[in-house]
Tab-separated table of C-alpha atoms and ligand atoms in Angstrom:
chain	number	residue	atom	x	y	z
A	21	UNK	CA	-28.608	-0.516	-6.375
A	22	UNK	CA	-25.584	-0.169	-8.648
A	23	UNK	CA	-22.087	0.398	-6.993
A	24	UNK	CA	-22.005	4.036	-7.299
A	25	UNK	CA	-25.329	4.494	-5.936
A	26	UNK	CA	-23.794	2.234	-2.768
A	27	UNK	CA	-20.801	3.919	-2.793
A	28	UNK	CA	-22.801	7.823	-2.829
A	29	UNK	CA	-25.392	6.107	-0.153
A	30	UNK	CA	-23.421	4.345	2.438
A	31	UNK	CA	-19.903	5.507	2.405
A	32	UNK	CA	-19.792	8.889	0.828
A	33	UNK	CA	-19.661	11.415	3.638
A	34	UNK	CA	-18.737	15.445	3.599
A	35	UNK	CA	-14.748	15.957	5.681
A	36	UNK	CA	-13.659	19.546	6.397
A	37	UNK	CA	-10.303	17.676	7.125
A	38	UNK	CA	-7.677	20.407	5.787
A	39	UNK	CA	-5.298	17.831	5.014
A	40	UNK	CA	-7.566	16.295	2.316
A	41	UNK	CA	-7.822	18.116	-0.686
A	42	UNK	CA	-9.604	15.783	-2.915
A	43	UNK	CA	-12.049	12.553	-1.386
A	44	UNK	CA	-14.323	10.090	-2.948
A	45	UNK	CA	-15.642	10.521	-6.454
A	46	UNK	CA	-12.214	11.028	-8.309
A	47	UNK	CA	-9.885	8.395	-9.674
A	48	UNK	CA	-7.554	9.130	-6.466
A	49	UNK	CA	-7.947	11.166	-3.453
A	50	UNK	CA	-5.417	14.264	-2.647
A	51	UNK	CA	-3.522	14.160	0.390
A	52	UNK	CA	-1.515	16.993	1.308
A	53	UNK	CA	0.171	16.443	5.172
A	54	UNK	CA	1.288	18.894	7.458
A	55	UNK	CA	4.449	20.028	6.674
A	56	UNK	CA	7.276	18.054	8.985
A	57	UNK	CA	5.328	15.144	9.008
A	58	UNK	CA	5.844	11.607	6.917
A	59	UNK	CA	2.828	9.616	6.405
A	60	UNK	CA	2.424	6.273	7.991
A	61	UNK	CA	0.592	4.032	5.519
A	62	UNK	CA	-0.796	0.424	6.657
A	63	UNK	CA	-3.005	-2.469	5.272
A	64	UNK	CA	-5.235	-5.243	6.528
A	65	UNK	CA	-7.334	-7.866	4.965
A	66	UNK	CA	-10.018	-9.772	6.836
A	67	UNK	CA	-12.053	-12.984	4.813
A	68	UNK	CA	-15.287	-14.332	6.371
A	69	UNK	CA	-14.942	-17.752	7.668
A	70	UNK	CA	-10.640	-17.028	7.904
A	71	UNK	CA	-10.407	-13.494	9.990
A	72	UNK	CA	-14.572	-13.739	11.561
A	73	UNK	CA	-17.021	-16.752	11.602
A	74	UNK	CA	-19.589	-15.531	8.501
A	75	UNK	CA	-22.281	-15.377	11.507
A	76	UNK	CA	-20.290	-12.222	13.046
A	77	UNK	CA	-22.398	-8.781	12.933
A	78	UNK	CA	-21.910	-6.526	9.945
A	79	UNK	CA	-20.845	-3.671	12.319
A	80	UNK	CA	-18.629	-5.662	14.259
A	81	UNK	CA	-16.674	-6.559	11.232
A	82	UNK	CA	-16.102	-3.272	10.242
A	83	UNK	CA	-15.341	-1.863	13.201
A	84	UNK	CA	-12.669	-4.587	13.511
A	85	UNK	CA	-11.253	-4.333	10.199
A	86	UNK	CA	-10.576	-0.201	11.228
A	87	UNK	CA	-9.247	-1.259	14.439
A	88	UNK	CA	-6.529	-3.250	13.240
A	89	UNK	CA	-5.518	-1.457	10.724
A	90	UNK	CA	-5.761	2.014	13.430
A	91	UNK	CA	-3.902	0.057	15.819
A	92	UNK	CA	-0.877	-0.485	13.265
A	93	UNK	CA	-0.855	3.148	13.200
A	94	UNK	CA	-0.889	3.675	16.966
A	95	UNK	CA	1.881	1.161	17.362
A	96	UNK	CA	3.932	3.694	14.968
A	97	UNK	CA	3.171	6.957	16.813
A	98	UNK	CA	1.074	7.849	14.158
A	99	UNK	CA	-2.359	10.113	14.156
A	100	UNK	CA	-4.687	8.414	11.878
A	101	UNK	CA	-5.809	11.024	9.030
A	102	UNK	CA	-8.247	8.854	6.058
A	103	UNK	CA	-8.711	4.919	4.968
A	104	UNK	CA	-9.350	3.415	2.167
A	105	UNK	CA	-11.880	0.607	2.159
A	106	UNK	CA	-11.615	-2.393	-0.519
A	107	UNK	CA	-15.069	-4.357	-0.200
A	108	UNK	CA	-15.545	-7.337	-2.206
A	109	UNK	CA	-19.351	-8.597	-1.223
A	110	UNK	CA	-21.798	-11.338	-2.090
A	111	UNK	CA	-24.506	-8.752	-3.121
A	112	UNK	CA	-25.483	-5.541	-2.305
A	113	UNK	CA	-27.553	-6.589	0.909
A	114	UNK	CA	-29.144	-3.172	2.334
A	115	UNK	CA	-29.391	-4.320	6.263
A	116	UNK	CA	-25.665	-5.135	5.683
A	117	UNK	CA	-24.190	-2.194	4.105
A	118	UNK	CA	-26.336	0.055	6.662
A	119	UNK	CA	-25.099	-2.357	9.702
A	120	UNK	CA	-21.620	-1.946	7.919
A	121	UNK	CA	-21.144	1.674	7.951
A	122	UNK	CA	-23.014	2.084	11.268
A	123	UNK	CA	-19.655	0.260	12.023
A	124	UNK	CA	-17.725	1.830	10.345
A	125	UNK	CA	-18.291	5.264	11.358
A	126	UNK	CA	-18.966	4.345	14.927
A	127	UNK	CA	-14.838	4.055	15.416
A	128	UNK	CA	-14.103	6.438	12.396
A	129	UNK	CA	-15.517	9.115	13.963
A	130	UNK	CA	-14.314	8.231	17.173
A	131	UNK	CA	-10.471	7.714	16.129
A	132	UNK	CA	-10.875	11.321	13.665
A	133	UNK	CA	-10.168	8.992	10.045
A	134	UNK	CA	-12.201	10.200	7.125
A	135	UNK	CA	-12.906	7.776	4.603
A	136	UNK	CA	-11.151	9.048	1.489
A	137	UNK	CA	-11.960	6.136	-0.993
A	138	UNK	CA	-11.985	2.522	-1.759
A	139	UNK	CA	-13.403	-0.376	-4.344
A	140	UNK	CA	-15.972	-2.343	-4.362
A	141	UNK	CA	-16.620	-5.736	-5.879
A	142	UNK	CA	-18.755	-8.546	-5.883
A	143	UNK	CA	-17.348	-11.920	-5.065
A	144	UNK	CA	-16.841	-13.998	-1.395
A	145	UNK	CA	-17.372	-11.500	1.349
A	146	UNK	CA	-13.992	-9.727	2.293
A	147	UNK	CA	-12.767	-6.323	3.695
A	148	UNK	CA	-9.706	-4.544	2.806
A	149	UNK	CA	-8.446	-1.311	4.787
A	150	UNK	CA	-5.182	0.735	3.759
A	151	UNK	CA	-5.533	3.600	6.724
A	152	UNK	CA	-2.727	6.268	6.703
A	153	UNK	CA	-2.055	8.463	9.748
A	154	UNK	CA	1.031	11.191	10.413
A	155	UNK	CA	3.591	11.120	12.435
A	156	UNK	CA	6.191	14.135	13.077
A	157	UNK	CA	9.283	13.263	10.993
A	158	UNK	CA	11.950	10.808	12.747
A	159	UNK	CA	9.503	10.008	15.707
A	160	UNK	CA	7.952	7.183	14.134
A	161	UNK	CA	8.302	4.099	16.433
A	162	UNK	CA	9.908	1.369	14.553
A	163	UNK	CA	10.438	-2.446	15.733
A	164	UNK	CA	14.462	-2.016	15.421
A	165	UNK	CA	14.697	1.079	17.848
A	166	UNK	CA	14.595	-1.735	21.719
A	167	UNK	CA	18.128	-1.055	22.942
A	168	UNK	CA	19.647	-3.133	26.078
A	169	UNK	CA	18.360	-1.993	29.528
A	170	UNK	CA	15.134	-0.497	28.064
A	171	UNK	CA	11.656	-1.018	30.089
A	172	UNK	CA	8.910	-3.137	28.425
A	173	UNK	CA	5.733	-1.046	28.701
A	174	UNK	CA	2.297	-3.001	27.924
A	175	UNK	CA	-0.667	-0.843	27.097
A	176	UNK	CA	-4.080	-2.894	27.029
A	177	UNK	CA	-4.899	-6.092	28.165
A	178	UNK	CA	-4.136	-9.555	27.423
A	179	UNK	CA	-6.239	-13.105	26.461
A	180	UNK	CA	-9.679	-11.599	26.565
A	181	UNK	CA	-10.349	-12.259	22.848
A	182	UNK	CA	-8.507	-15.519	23.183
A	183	UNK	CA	-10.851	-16.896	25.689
A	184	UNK	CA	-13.962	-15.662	23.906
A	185	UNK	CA	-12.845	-17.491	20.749
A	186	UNK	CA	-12.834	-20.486	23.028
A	187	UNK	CA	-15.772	-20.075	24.708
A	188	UNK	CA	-17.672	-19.122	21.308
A	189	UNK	CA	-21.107	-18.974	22.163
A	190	UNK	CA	-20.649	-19.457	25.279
A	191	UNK	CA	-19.027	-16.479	26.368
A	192	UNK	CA	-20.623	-13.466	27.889
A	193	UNK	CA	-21.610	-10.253	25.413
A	194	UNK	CA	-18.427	-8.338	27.132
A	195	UNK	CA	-16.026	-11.140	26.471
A	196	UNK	CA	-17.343	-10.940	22.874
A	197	UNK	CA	-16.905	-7.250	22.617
A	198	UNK	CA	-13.495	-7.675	23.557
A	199	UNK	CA	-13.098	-9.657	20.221
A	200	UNK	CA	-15.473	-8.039	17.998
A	201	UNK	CA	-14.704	-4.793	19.433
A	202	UNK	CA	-11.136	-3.995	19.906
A	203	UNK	CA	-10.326	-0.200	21.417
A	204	UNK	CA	-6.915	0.969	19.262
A	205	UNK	CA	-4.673	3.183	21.833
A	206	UNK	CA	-4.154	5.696	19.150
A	207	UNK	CA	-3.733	8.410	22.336
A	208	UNK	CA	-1.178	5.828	24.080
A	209	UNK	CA	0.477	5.326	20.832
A	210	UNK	CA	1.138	9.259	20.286
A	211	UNK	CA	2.671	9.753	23.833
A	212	UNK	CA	5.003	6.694	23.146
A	213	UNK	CA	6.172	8.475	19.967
A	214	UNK	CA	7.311	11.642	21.912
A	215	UNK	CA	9.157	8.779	24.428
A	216	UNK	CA	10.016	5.167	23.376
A	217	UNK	CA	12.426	3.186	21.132
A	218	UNK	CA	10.461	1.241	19.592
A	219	UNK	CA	7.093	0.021	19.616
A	220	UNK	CA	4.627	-2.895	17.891
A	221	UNK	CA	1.160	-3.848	18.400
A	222	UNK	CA	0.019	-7.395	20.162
A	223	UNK	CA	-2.553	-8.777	17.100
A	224	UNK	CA	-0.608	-12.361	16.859
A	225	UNK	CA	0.170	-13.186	20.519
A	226	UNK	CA	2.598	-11.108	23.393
A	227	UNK	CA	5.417	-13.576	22.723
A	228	UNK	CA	5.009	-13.336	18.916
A	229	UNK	CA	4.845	-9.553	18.413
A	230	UNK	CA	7.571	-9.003	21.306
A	231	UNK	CA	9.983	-11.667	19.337
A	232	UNK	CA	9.795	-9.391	16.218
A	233	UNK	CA	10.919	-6.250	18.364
A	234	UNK	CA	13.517	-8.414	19.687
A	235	UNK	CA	14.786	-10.115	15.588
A	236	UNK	CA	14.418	-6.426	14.370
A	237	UNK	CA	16.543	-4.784	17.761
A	238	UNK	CA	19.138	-8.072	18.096
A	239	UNK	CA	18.002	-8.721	21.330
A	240	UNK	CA	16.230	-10.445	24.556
A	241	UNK	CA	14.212	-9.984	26.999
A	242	UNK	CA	13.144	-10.623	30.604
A	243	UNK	CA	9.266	-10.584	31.698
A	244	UNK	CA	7.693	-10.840	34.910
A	245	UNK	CA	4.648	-12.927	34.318
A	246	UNK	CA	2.896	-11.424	37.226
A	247	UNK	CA	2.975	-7.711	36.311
A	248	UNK	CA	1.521	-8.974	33.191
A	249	UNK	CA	-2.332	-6.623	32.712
A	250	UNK	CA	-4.748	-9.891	32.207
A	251	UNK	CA	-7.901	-9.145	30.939
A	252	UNK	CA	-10.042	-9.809	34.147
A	253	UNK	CA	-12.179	-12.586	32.742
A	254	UNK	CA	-8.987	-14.593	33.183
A	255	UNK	CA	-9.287	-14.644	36.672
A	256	UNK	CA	-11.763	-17.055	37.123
A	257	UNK	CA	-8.710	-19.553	34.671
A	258	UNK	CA	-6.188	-22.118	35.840
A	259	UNK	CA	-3.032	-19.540	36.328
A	260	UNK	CA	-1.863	-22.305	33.946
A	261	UNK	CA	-4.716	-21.569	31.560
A	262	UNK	CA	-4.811	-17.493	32.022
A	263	UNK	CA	-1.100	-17.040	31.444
A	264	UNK	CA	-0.871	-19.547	27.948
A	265	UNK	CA	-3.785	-17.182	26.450
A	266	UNK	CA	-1.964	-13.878	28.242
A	267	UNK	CA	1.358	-15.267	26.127
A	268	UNK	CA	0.045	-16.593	22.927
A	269	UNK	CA	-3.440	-15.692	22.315
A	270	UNK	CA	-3.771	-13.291	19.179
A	271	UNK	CA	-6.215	-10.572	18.942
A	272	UNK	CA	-5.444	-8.417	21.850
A	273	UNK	CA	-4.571	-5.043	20.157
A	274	UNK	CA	-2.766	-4.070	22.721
A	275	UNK	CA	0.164	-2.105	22.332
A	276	UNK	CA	3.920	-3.402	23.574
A	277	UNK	CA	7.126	0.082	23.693
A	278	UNK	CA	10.136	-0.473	24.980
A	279	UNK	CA	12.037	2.704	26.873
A	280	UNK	CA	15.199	3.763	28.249
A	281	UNK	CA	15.352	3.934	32.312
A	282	UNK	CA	15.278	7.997	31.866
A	283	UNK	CA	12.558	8.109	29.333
A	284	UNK	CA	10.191	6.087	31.489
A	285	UNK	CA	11.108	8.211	34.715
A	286	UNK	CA	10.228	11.494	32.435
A	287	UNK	CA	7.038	10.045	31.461
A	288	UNK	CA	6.433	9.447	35.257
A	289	UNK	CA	6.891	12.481	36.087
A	290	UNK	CA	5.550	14.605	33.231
A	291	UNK	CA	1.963	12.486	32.717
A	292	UNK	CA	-1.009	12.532	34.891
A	293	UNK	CA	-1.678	9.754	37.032
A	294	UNK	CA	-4.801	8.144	35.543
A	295	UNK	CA	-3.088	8.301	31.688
A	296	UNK	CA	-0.046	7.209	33.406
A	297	UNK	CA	-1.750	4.082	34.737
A	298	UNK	CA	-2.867	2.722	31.127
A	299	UNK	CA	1.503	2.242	30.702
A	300	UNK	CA	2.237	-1.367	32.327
A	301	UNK	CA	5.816	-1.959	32.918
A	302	UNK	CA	6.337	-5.518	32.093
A	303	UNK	CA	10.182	-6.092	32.208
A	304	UNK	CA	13.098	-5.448	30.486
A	305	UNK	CA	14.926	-5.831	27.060
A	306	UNK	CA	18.392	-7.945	27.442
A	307	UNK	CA	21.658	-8.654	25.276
A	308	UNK	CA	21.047	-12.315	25.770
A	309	UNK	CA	18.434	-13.448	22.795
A	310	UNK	CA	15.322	-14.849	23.833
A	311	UNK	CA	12.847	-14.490	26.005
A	312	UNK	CA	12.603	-15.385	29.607
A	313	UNK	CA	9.967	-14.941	32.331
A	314	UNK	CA	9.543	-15.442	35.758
A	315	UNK	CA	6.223	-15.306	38.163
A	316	UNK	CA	6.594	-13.544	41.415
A	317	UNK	CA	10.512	-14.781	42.950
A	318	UNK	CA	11.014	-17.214	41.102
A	319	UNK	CA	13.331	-18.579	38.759
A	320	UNK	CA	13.306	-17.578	34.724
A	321	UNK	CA	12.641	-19.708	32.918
A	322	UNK	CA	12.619	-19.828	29.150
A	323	UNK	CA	9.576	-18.463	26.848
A	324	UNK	CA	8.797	-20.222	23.238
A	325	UNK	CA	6.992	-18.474	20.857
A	326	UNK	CA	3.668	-19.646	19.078
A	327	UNK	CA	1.569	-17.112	17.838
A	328	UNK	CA	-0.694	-17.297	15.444
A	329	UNK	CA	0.585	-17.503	11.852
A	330	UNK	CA	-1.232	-17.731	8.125
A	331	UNK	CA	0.753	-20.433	6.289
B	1	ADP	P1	-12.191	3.672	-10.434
B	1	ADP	O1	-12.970	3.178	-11.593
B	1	ADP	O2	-11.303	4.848	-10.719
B	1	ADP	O3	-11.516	2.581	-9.668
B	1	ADP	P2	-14.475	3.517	-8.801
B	1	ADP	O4	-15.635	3.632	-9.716
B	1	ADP	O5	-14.043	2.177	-8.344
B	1	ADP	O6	-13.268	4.307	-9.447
B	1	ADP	O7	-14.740	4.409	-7.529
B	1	ADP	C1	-15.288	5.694	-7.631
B	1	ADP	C2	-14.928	6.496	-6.401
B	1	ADP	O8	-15.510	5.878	-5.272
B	1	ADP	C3	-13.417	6.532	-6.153
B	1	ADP	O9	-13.107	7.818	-5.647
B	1	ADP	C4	-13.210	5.483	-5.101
B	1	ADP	O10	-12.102	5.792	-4.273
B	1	ADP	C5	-14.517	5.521	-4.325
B	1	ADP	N1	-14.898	4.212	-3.742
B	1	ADP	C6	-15.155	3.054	-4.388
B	1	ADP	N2	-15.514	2.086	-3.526
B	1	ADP	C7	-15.483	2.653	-2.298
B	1	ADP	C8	-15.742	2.167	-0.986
B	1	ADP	N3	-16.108	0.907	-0.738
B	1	ADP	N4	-15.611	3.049	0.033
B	1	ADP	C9	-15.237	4.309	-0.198
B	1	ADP	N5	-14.980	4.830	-1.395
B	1	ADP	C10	-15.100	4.013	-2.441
B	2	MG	MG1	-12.483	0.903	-8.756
């Protein structure tokens, strides 16, 4: 199989999407958003043996490599509209590329992206995304918009795909769907953007992703540890345990907004109760830099950041 007969086979499908005037098979694809919109553009690169042991499920890999990169564009407000896929692969394995776009599609057609185009090449496996979503002009939600006094809102939650990295084999198949599998609030994301400040998405670690709201926004904040939304297979941890994977595990895709005191009462009283329940309020954004926490009535006490980081 050459690559266009890959490309044409497992990656090529028909989208009525009227924003896309031109897909695969051209030297670019055509894009043409609504009108009052800007387009949200992201990227994402996962290596085998770096981003996913080389023994992890061709599906699960793609769906992961979409997630992340759909998750960057729920953290912005943003409704995903096409990817582009960059796949560099050891050879054209059939039961892969068929696993792979099984995948693929799976959340594709679930989150409404179209595949608009892509490369491939042959070399160590590795999977490139650039996804690009729309977002009404001006409502995007940027790290630098967390103001003094705002709520912390959590959406998702926290250490489940830090504990099945730990547990490896070991861990049950839900634990491992949580990491192989992540859910992006693209539906959360959108109700933020008509709401929050700001907004970022929790792929390094809570601490790590809040602390680059807080660089962007010049300022702190103040979490209580026990309103924090663990993911349940934590219960059965040391509280010691649970809450270091809550704080710095990576690979939670969950989403983190920060709100005035009148924006989060409107949201209380304009959303139902069962999409209201998926916001977690999780403290509040200070002058004072830093972070501080404090379970239950206790004392705060200072939190140090130590995400996950490439180099
Ligand atoms: P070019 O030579 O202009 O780079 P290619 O031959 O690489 O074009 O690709 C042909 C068409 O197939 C292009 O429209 C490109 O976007 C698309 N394409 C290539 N690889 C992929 C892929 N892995 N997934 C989706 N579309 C792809
Ligand atoms: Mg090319």
């Amino acid at each position: 199989m050459n690559e266009f007969q890959l490309i044409q086979h497992y990656f090529k499908r028909a989208s009525q999407a009227d924003w896309l005037r031109l897909g695969i098979g051209d030297d670019a694809a055509l894009i043409q958003p609504q009108p009052g919109f800007e387009l949200a553009v992201c990227s994402d690169t996962s290596v085998a043996g770096r981003h996913f042991s080389p023994h992890t499920a061709a599906a699960d890999i793609a769906w992961k490599s979409l997630a992340v990169n759909l998750s960057d564009l729920a953290a912005m407000g943003a409704s995903p509209l096409g990817f582009l896929l960059n796949l560099t692969l050891p050879q054209a394995d059939e039961q892969f590329l068929s696993d792979f776009s099984q995948g693929l599609f799976g959340l594709a057609d679930q989150s409404g992206i179209a595949l608009i185009g892509g490369d491939t090449t042959r070399g160590p496996l590795a999977i490139s995304m650039t996804a690009l979503g729309q977002v009404r002009s001006g409502a995007a939600l940027k790290r630098s918009g967390a103001q003094a006094h705002d709520h912390v809102l959590l959406v998702g939650d926290l250490g489940g795909a830090a504990l099945a990295l730990q547990q490896g084999e070991a861990a049950t198949a839900s634990l491992k769907q949580r990491l192989n599998r992540p859910q992006p609030f693209l539906a959360e994301g959108r109700i933020l953007s008509e709401y929050a400040h700001s907004a970022v998405d929790v792929s390094d670690g809570l601490l790590a992703d809040l602390e680059h709201v807080l660089q962007a926004s010049h300022c702190g904040a103040q979490l209580q540890l026990d309103q924090l939304r663990l993911h349940p297979a934590l219960q059965a941890l040391e509280p010691e345990h649970a809450l270091e994977l809550a704080l710095h595990g990576g690979d939670d895709y969950a989403l983190l907004a920060t709100l005035s005191d009148s924006a989060w009462q409107a949201m209380q009283q304009t959303l139902p109760a069962d999409v209201l329940a998926n916001f977690q309020p999780i403290g509040r954004i200070v002058r004072q830099h830093g972070i501080v926490g404090r379970d239950g009535g206790g004392q705060y006490r200072p939190l140090s950041v130590h995400g996950y980081t490439h180099f």
